[in-house]
Short mmCIF file of C-alpha atoms and ligand atoms in Angstrom, two decimals:
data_model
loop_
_atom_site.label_atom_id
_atom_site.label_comp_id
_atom_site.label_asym_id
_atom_site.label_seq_id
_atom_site.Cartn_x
_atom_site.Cartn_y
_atom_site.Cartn_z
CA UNK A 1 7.80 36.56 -48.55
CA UNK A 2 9.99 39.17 -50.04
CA UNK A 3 11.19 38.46 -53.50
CA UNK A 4 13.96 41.14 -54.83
CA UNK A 5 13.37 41.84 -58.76
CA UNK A 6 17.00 40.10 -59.67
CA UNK A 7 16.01 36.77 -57.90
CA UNK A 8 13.28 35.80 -60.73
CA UNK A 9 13.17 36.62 -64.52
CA UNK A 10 10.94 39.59 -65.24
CA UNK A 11 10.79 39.52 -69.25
CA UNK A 12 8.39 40.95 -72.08
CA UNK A 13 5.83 42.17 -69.24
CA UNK A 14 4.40 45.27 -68.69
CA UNK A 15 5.97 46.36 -65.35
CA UNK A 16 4.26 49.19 -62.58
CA UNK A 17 7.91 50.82 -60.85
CA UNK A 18 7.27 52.91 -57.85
CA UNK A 19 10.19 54.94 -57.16
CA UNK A 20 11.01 58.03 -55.05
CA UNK A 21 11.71 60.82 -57.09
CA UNK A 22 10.77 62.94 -54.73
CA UNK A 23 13.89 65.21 -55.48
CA UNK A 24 14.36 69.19 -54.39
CA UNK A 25 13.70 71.59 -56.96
CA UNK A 26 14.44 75.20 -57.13
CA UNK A 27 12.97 77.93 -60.09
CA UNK A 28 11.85 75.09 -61.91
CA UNK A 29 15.36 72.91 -61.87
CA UNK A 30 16.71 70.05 -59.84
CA UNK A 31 18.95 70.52 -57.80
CA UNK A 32 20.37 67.18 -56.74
CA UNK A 33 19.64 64.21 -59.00
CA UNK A 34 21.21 61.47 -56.71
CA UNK A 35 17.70 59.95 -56.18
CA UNK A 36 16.99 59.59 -60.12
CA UNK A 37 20.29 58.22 -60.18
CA UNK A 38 20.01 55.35 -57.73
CA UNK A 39 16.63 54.48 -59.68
CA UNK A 40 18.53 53.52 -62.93
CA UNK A 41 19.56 50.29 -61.53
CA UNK A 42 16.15 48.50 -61.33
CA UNK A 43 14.79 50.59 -64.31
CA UNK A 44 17.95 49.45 -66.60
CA UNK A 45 17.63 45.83 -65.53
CA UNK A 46 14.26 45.86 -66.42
CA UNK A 47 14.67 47.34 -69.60
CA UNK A 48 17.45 44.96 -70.43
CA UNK A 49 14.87 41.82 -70.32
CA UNK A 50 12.69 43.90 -72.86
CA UNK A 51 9.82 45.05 -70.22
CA UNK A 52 7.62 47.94 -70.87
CA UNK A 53 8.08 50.53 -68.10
CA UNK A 54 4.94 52.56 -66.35
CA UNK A 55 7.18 54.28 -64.02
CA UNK A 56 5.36 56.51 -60.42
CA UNK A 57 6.33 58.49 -57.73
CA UNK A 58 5.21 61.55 -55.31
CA UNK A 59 7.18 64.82 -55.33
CA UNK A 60 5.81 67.15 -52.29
CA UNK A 61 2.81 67.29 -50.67
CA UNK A 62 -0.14 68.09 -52.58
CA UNK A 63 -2.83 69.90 -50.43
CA UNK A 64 -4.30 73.13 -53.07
CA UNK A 65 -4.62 73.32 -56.84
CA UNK A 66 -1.48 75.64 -56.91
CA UNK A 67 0.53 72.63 -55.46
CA UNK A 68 0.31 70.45 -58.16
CA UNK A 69 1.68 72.83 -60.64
CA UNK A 70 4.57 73.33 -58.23
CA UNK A 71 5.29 69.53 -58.25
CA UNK A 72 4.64 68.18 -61.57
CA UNK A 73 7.05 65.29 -62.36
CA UNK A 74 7.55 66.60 -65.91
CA UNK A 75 11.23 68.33 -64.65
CA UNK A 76 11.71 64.86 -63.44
CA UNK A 77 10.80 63.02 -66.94
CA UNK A 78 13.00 65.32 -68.57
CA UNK A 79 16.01 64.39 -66.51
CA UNK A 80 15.27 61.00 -66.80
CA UNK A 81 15.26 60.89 -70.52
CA UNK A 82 18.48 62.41 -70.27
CA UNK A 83 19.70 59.65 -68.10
CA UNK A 84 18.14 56.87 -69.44
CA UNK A 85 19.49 58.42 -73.03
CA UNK A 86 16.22 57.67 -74.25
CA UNK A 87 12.73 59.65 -74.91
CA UNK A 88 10.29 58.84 -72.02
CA UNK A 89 6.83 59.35 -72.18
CA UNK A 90 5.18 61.61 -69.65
CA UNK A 91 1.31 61.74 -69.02
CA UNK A 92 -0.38 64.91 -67.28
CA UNK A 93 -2.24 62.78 -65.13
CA UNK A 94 -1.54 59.66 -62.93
CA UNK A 95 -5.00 58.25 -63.70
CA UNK A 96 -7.88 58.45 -66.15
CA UNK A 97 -8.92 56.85 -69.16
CA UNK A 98 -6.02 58.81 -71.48
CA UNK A 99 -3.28 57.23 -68.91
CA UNK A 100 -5.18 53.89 -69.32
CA UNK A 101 -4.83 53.95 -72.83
CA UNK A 102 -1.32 55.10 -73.43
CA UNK A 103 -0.12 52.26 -70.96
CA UNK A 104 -2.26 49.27 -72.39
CA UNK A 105 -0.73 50.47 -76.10
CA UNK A 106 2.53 50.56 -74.12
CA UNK A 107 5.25 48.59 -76.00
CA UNK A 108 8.27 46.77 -74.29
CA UNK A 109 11.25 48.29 -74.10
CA UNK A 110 9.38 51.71 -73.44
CA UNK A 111 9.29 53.81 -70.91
CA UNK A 112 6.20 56.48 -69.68
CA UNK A 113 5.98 58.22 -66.57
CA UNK A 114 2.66 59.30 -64.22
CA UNK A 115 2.49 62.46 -63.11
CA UNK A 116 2.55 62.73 -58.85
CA UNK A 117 0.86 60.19 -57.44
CA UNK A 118 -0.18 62.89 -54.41
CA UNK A 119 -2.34 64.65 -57.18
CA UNK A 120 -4.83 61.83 -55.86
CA UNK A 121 -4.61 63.10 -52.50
CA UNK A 122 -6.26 66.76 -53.28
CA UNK A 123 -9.54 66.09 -52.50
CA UNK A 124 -9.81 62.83 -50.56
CA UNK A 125 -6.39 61.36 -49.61
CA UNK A 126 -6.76 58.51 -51.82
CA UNK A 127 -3.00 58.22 -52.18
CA UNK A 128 -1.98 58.65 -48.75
CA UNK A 129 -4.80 56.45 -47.56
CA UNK A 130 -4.20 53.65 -49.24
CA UNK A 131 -7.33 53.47 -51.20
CA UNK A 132 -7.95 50.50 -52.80
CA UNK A 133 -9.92 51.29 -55.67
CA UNK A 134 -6.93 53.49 -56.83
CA UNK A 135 -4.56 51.02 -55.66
CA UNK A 136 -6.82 48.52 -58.29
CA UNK A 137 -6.67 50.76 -60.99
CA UNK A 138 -3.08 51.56 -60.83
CA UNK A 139 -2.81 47.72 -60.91
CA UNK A 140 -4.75 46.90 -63.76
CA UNK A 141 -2.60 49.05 -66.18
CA UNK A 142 0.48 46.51 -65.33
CA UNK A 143 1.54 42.58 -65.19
CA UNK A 144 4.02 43.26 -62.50
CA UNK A 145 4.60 45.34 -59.95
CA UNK A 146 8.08 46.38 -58.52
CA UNK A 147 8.82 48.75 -55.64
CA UNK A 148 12.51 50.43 -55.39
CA UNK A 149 11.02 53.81 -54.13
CA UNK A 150 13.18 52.86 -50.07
CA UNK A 151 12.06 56.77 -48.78
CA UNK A 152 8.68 55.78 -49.07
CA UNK A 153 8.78 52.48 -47.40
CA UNK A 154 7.87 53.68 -43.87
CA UNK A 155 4.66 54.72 -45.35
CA UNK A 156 1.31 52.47 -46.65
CA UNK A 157 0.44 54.90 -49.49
CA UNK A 158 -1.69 53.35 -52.70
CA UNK A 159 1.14 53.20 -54.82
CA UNK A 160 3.89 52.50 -52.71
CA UNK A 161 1.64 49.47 -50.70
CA UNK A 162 -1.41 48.91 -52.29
CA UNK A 163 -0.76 47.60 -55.44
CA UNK A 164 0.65 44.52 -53.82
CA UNK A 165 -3.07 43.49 -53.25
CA UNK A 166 -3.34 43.42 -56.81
CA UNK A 167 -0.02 42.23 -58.44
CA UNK A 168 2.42 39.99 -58.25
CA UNK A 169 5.52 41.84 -55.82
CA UNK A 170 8.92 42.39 -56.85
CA UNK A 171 11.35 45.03 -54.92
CA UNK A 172 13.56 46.89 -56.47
CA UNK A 173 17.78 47.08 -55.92
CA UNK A 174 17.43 50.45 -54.49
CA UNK A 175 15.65 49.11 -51.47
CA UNK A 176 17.47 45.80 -51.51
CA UNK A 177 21.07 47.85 -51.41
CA UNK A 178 19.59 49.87 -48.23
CA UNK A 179 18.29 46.80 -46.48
CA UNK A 180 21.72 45.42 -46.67
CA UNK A 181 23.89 48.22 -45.80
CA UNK A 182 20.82 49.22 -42.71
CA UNK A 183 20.87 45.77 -41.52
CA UNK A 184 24.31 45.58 -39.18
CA UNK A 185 22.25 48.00 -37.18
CA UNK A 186 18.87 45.59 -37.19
CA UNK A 187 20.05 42.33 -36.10
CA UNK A 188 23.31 40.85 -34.48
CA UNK A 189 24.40 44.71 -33.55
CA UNK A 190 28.10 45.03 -33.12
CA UNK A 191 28.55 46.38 -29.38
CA UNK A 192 28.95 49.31 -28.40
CA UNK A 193 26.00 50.43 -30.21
CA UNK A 194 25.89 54.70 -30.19
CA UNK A 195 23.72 57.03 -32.14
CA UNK A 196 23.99 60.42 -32.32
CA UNK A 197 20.65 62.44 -32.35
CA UNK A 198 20.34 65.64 -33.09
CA UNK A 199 18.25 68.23 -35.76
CA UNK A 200 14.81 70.42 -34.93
CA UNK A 201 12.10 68.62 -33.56
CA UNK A 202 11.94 66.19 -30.43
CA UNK A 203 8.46 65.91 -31.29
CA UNK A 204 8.64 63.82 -35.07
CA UNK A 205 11.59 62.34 -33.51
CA UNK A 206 10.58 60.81 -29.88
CA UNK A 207 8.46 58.05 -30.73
CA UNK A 208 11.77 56.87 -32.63
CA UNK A 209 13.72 57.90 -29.76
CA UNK A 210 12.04 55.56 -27.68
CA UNK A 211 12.38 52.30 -29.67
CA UNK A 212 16.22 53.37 -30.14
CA UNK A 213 16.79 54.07 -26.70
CA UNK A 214 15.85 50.12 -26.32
CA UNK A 215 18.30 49.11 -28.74
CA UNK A 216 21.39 51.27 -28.11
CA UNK A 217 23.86 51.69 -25.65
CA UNK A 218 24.09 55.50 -25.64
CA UNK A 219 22.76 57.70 -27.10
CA UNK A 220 24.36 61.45 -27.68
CA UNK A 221 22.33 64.48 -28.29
CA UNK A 222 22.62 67.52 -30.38
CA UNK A 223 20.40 70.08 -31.82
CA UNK A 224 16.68 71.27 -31.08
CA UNK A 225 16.42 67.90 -29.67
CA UNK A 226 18.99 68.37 -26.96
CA UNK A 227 17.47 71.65 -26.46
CA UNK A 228 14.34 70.37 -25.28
CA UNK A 229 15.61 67.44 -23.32
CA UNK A 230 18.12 69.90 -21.59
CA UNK A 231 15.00 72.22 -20.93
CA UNK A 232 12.66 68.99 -19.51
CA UNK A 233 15.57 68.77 -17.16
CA UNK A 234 15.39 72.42 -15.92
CA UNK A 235 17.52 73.83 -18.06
CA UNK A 236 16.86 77.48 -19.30
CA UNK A 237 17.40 77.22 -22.82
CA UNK A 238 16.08 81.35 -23.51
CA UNK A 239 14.65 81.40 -26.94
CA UNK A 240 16.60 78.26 -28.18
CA UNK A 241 14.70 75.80 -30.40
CA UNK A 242 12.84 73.47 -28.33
CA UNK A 243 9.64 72.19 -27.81
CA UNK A 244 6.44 73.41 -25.05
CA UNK A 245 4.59 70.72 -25.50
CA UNK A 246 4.10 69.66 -21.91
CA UNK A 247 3.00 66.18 -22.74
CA UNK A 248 6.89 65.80 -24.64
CA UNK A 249 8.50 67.03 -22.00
CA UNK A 250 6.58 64.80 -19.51
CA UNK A 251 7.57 61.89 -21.65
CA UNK A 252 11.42 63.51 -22.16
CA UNK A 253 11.60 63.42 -18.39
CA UNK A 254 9.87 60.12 -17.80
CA UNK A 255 12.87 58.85 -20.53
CA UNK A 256 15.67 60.81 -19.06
CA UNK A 257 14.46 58.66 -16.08
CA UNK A 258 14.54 55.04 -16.96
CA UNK A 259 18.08 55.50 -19.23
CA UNK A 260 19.76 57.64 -17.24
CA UNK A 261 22.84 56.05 -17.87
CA UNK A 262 22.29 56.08 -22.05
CA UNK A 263 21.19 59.23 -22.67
CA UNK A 264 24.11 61.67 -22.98
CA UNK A 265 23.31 65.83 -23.17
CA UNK A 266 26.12 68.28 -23.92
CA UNK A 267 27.74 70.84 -21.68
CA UNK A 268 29.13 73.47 -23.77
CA UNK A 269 27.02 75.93 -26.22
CA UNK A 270 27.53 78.33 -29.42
CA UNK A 271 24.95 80.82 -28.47
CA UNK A 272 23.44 83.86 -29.94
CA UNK A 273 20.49 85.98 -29.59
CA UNK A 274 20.08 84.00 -26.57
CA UNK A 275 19.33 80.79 -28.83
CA UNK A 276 21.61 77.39 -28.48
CA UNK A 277 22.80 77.33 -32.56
CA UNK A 278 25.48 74.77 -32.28
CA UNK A 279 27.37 72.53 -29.74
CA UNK A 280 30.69 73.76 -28.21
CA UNK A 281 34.26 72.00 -27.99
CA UNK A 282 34.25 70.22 -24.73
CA UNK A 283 30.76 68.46 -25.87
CA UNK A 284 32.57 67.36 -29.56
CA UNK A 285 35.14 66.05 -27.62
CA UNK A 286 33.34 63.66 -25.12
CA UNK A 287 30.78 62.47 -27.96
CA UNK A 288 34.20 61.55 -29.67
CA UNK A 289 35.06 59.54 -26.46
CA UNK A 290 31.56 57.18 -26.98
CA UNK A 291 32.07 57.55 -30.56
CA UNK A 292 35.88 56.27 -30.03
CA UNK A 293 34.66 53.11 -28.50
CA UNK A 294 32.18 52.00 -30.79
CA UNK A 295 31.58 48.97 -32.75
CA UNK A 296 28.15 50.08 -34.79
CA UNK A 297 27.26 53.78 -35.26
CA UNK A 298 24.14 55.58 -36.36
CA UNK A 299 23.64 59.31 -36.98
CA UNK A 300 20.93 60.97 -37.69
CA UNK A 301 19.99 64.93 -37.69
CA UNK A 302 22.91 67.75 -37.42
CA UNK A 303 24.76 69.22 -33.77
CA UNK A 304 23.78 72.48 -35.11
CA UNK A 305 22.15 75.37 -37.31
CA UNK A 306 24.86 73.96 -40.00
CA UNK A 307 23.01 76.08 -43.27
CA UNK A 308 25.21 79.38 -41.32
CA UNK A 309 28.65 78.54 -41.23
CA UNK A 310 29.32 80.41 -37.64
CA UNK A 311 26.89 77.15 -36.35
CA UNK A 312 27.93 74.47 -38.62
CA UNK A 313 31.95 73.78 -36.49
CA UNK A 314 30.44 70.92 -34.57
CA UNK A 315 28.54 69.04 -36.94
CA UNK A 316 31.73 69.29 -38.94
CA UNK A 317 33.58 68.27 -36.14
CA UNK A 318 32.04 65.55 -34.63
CA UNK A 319 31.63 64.19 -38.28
CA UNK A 320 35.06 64.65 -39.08
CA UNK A 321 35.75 62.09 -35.54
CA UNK A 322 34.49 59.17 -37.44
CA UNK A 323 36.97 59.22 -40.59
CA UNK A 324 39.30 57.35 -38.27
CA UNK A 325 36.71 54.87 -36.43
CA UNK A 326 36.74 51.66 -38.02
CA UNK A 327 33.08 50.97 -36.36
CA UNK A 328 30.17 50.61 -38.92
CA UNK A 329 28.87 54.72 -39.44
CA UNK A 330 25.72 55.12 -41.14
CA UNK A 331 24.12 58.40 -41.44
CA UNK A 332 20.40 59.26 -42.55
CA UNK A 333 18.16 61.98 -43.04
CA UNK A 334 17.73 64.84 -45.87
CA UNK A 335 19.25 67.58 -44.06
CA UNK A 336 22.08 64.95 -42.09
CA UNK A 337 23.22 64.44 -45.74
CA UNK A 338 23.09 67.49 -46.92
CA UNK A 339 25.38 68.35 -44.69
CA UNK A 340 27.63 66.09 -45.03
CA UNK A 341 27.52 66.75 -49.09
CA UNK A 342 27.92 70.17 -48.27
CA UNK A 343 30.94 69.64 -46.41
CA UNK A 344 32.14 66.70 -48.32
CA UNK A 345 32.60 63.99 -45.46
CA UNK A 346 30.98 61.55 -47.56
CA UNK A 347 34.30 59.24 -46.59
CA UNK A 348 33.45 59.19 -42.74
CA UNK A 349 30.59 56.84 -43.59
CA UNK A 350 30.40 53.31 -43.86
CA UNK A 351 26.95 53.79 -45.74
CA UNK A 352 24.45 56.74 -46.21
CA UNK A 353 21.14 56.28 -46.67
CA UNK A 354 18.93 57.42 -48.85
CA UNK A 355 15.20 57.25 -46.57
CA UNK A 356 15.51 59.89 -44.05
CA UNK A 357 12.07 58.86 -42.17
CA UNK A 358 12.78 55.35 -43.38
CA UNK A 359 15.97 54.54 -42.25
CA UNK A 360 15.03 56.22 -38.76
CA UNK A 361 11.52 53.94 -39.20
CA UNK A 362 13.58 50.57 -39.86
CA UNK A 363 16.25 50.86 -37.37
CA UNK A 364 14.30 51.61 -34.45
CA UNK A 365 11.46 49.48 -35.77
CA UNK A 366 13.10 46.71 -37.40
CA UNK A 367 10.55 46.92 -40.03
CA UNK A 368 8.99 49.28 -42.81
CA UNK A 369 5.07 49.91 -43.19
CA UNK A 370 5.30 49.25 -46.77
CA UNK A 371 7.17 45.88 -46.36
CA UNK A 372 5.58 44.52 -43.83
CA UNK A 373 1.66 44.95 -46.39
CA UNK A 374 3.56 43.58 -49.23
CA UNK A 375 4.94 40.71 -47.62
CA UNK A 376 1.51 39.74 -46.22
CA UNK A 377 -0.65 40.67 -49.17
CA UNK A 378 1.33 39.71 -52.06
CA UNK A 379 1.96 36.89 -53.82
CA UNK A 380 4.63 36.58 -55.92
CA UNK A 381 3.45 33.30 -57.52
CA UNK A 382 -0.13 34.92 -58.87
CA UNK A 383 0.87 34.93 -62.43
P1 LIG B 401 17.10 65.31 -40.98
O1 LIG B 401 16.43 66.08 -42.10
O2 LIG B 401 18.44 64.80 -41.39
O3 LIG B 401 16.22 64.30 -40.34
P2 LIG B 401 16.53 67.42 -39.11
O4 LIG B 401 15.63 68.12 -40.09
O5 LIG B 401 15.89 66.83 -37.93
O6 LIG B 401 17.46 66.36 -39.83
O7 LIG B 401 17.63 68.39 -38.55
C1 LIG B 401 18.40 69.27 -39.31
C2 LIG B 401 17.93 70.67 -39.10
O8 LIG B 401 18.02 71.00 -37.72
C3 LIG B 401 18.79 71.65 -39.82
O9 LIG B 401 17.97 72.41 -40.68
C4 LIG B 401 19.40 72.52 -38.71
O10 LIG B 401 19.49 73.88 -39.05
C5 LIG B 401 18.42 72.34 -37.58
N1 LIG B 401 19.05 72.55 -36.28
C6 LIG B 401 19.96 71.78 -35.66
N2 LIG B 401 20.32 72.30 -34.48
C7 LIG B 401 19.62 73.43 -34.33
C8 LIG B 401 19.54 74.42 -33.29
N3 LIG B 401 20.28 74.35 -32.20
N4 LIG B 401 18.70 75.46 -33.48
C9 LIG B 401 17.96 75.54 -34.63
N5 LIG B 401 17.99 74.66 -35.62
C10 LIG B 401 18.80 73.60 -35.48
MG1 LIG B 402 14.98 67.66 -42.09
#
C-alpha cells in the first residue's frame, strides 16, 4: 500500500527525503528553481513535527570524474538554505563513514544534504542499478524514509526505490499533487481523449506511443516525431529530423496500420534548408478541430524547433487553441514546459507536470517503476 507522508504522524525521527533537484544550471547558477520550490512542501511539513532532515537527489548524469564536479548539489544547498531561511548542511559525499557520522549526530529540526546520488554510479552503476547494499546503507542513516522526488518515479534507482526494502515508506506531497492532477487521464478518461505528440525523437518516444495509442482516441503529431512517421509512410522529409532506424520505421508503419483512424499527421510545413522546423497553418487549424472536441487532453513535446522564434508560431499557436477549451489540458515534458514558460501560456493548462519521462511513463502505463517496488516491498507498519 501507498501511504502519503500527511496521512500518519512523522515526529522527532530522523527522516531519508529523496527529491528531484535535478534542476538546469548554467556558469555555475540555477536557472529555474521551480523544482526546489515544489520540494518545500514535504520538507516544511516535516520540519514542522520537529524531524531531522537527510535530504538526496541526482543532478545529471555522472559517467567521468569531470562530471561530478559539473553536478555537485552544493549550488543546490545554497539555494535551499535560502529558501528554507535556514543554514543547511551539505556533505561532499553521498556515502562514507564522514556522511555516516554527521547524520547519526544529526539533530531534529536540522537539515543536511548528500551530494548526487549518481556519484555512485561512476564506476559500477550502483545508483542506477538499484544496488542493495547502497540502498542498505543509505537506509541505515534514517528512521523513515519519504519519497517526493515525482521525475524520478519512472525509474528503480537505489535511492529513489531501494530504500523501501529497508524503511518504513512515506511519499511525499510533490508526488501525491501529480498523481492527482495525472489521474483524470489514468482512469475513468473523459471522452474524447486527444494527445498531441510531438518533439525530437520517435525512438525514446514509441514504446510510449504504443501504450497511448491504446488509450486515446486520436492522437495528433508534430515535430521530429511526425517527421519520421510522415517518412515511414513515403514521405520525403530531405534532411528533416527523423529517424533511419529501419526497425522504427517498420514498427511506425506496422502502427500507422492498425490505428489508421487515430493517428493524425499534418499537411502543411515551415521549411528551411530543406528541414521540416515547424508545422504550418492549415495543420494548427485541424489539430484545433480534435482539440475543439475534446473532453481530456494531453500534450507532450513541441510542433516545432520553438528555441528560434521563425519555428516556434505553431507551438504557440496550437497552445494558444486550448485557453478557450474547457476539456482537462495537461502538458509534460522539460522542453514542452519550457516552452510554454517561455511564452507564458501557463493559463492554457489545466495542470503541468513536473516528470517529463514520468508523466509520459504513468499515463501510458498507468503506473511508475518506483511505485509499483515501494508498494510491494515496503511496509509502512515496520517501526
Ligand atoms: P520534452 O522535453 O518536452 O519531452 P522533446 O525533447 O521531445 O520534448 O521535444 C522538444 C524538442 O524538440 C525541442 O528542443 C525542439 O527544438 C525539438 N523539435 C521539435 N520539432 C522539431 C523539428 N521539426 N526539427 C528539429 N527539432 C525539433
Ligand atoms: Mg526534451
Amino acid at each position: 500500500m501507498i501511504h502519503y507522508v500527511d496521512e500518519t504522524e512523522i515526529k522527532n525521527k530522523k527522516v531519508i527525503v529523496r527529491c528531484d533537484f535535478n534542476v538546469p544550471i548554467q556558469d555555475g547558477k540555477i536557472i529555474d528553481n521551480s523544482r526546489i520550490i515544489k520540494s518545500l512542501e514535504t520538507i516544511n511539513l516535516l520540519l514542522k513535527n520537529n524531524n531531522a532532515l537527510i535530504l538526496m537527489s541526482h543532478l545529471g548524469r555522472i559517467k567521468t570524474a569531470e562530471d561530478k564536479e559539473k553536478y555537485s548539489l552544493q549550488v543546490v544547498r545554497n539555494e535551499l538554505s535560502r529558501l528554507l531561511n535556514k543554514d543547511v548542511k551539505f556533505l561532499n559525499s553521498p556515502v562514507g563513514m564522514e556522511t555516516m557520522k554527521v547524520c547519526k549526530e544529526l539533530k531534529n529540526g536540522e537539515v543536511v544534504l548528500l551530494e548526487n546520488t549518481r556519484y555512485c554510479d561512476l564506476t559500477e552503476r550502483l545508483e542506477s542499478n538499484n544496488d542493495l547494499n547502497l540502498a542498505k546503507y543509505w537506509a541505515s542513516l534514517a528512521d523513515v524514509f519519504v519519497v517526493d522526488a515525482f521525475g524520478s518515479l519512472h525509474r528503480n534507482h537505489a535511492s529513489v526505490a531501494g530504500i523501501s526494502t529497508y524503511l518504513p515508506t512515506y511519499i511525499g506531497l510533490l508526488v501525491k499533487e501529480e498523481i492527482n492532477n495525472l489521474n483524470p487521464v489514468i482512469m475513468n478518461i473523459k471522452r474524447p481523449f486527444t494527445i498531441f505528440m510531438g518533439g525530437a525523437k520517435v525512438d525514446d518516444k514509441l514504446g510510449y506511443i504504443k501504450l497511448l495509442l491504446k488509450k486515446c482516441d486520436k492522437l495528433l503529431l508534430g515535430g521530429g516525431i511526425a517527421n519520421s512517421f510522415l517518412y515511414a509512410c513515403g514521405y520525403d522529409v530531405k534532411d528533416s529530423l527523423c529517424t533511419t532506424d529501419e526497425m522504427t520505421l517498420d514498427e511506425i508503419r506496422e502502427l500507422i496500420k492498425v490505428y489508421k483512424d487515430k493517428i493524425i499527421m499534418p499537411i502543411d510545413f515551415v521549411i528551411e534548408d530543406n528541414k521540416i522546423l515547424d508545422l504550418g497553418d492549415r495543420t494548427i487549424n485541424k489539430y484545433k478541430k480534435y482539440l475543439d472536441e475534446s473532453k481530456t487532453i494531453f500534450i507532450n513535446g513541441t510542433c516545432g524547433k520553438f528555441e528560434e522564434s521563425r519555428f516556434s508560431h505553431g507551438t504557440i499557436a496550437l497552445f494558444s487553441t486550448l485557453k478557450n477549451n474547457s476539456a482537462i489540458k495537461i502538458a509534460g515534458g522539460g522542453d514542452t514546459l519550457n516552452a510554454i514558460n517561455e511564452f507564458g501560456l501557463q493559463d492554457a493548462f489545466t495542470f503541468l507536470s513536473s516528470g517529463g519521462g514520468a508523466s509520459l511513463e504513468y499515463i501510458s502505463n498507468n503506473n511508475l517503476a518506483a511505485l509499483d517496488y515501494i508498494n510491494k516491498h515496503t511496509d509502512t507498519n515496520r517501526q
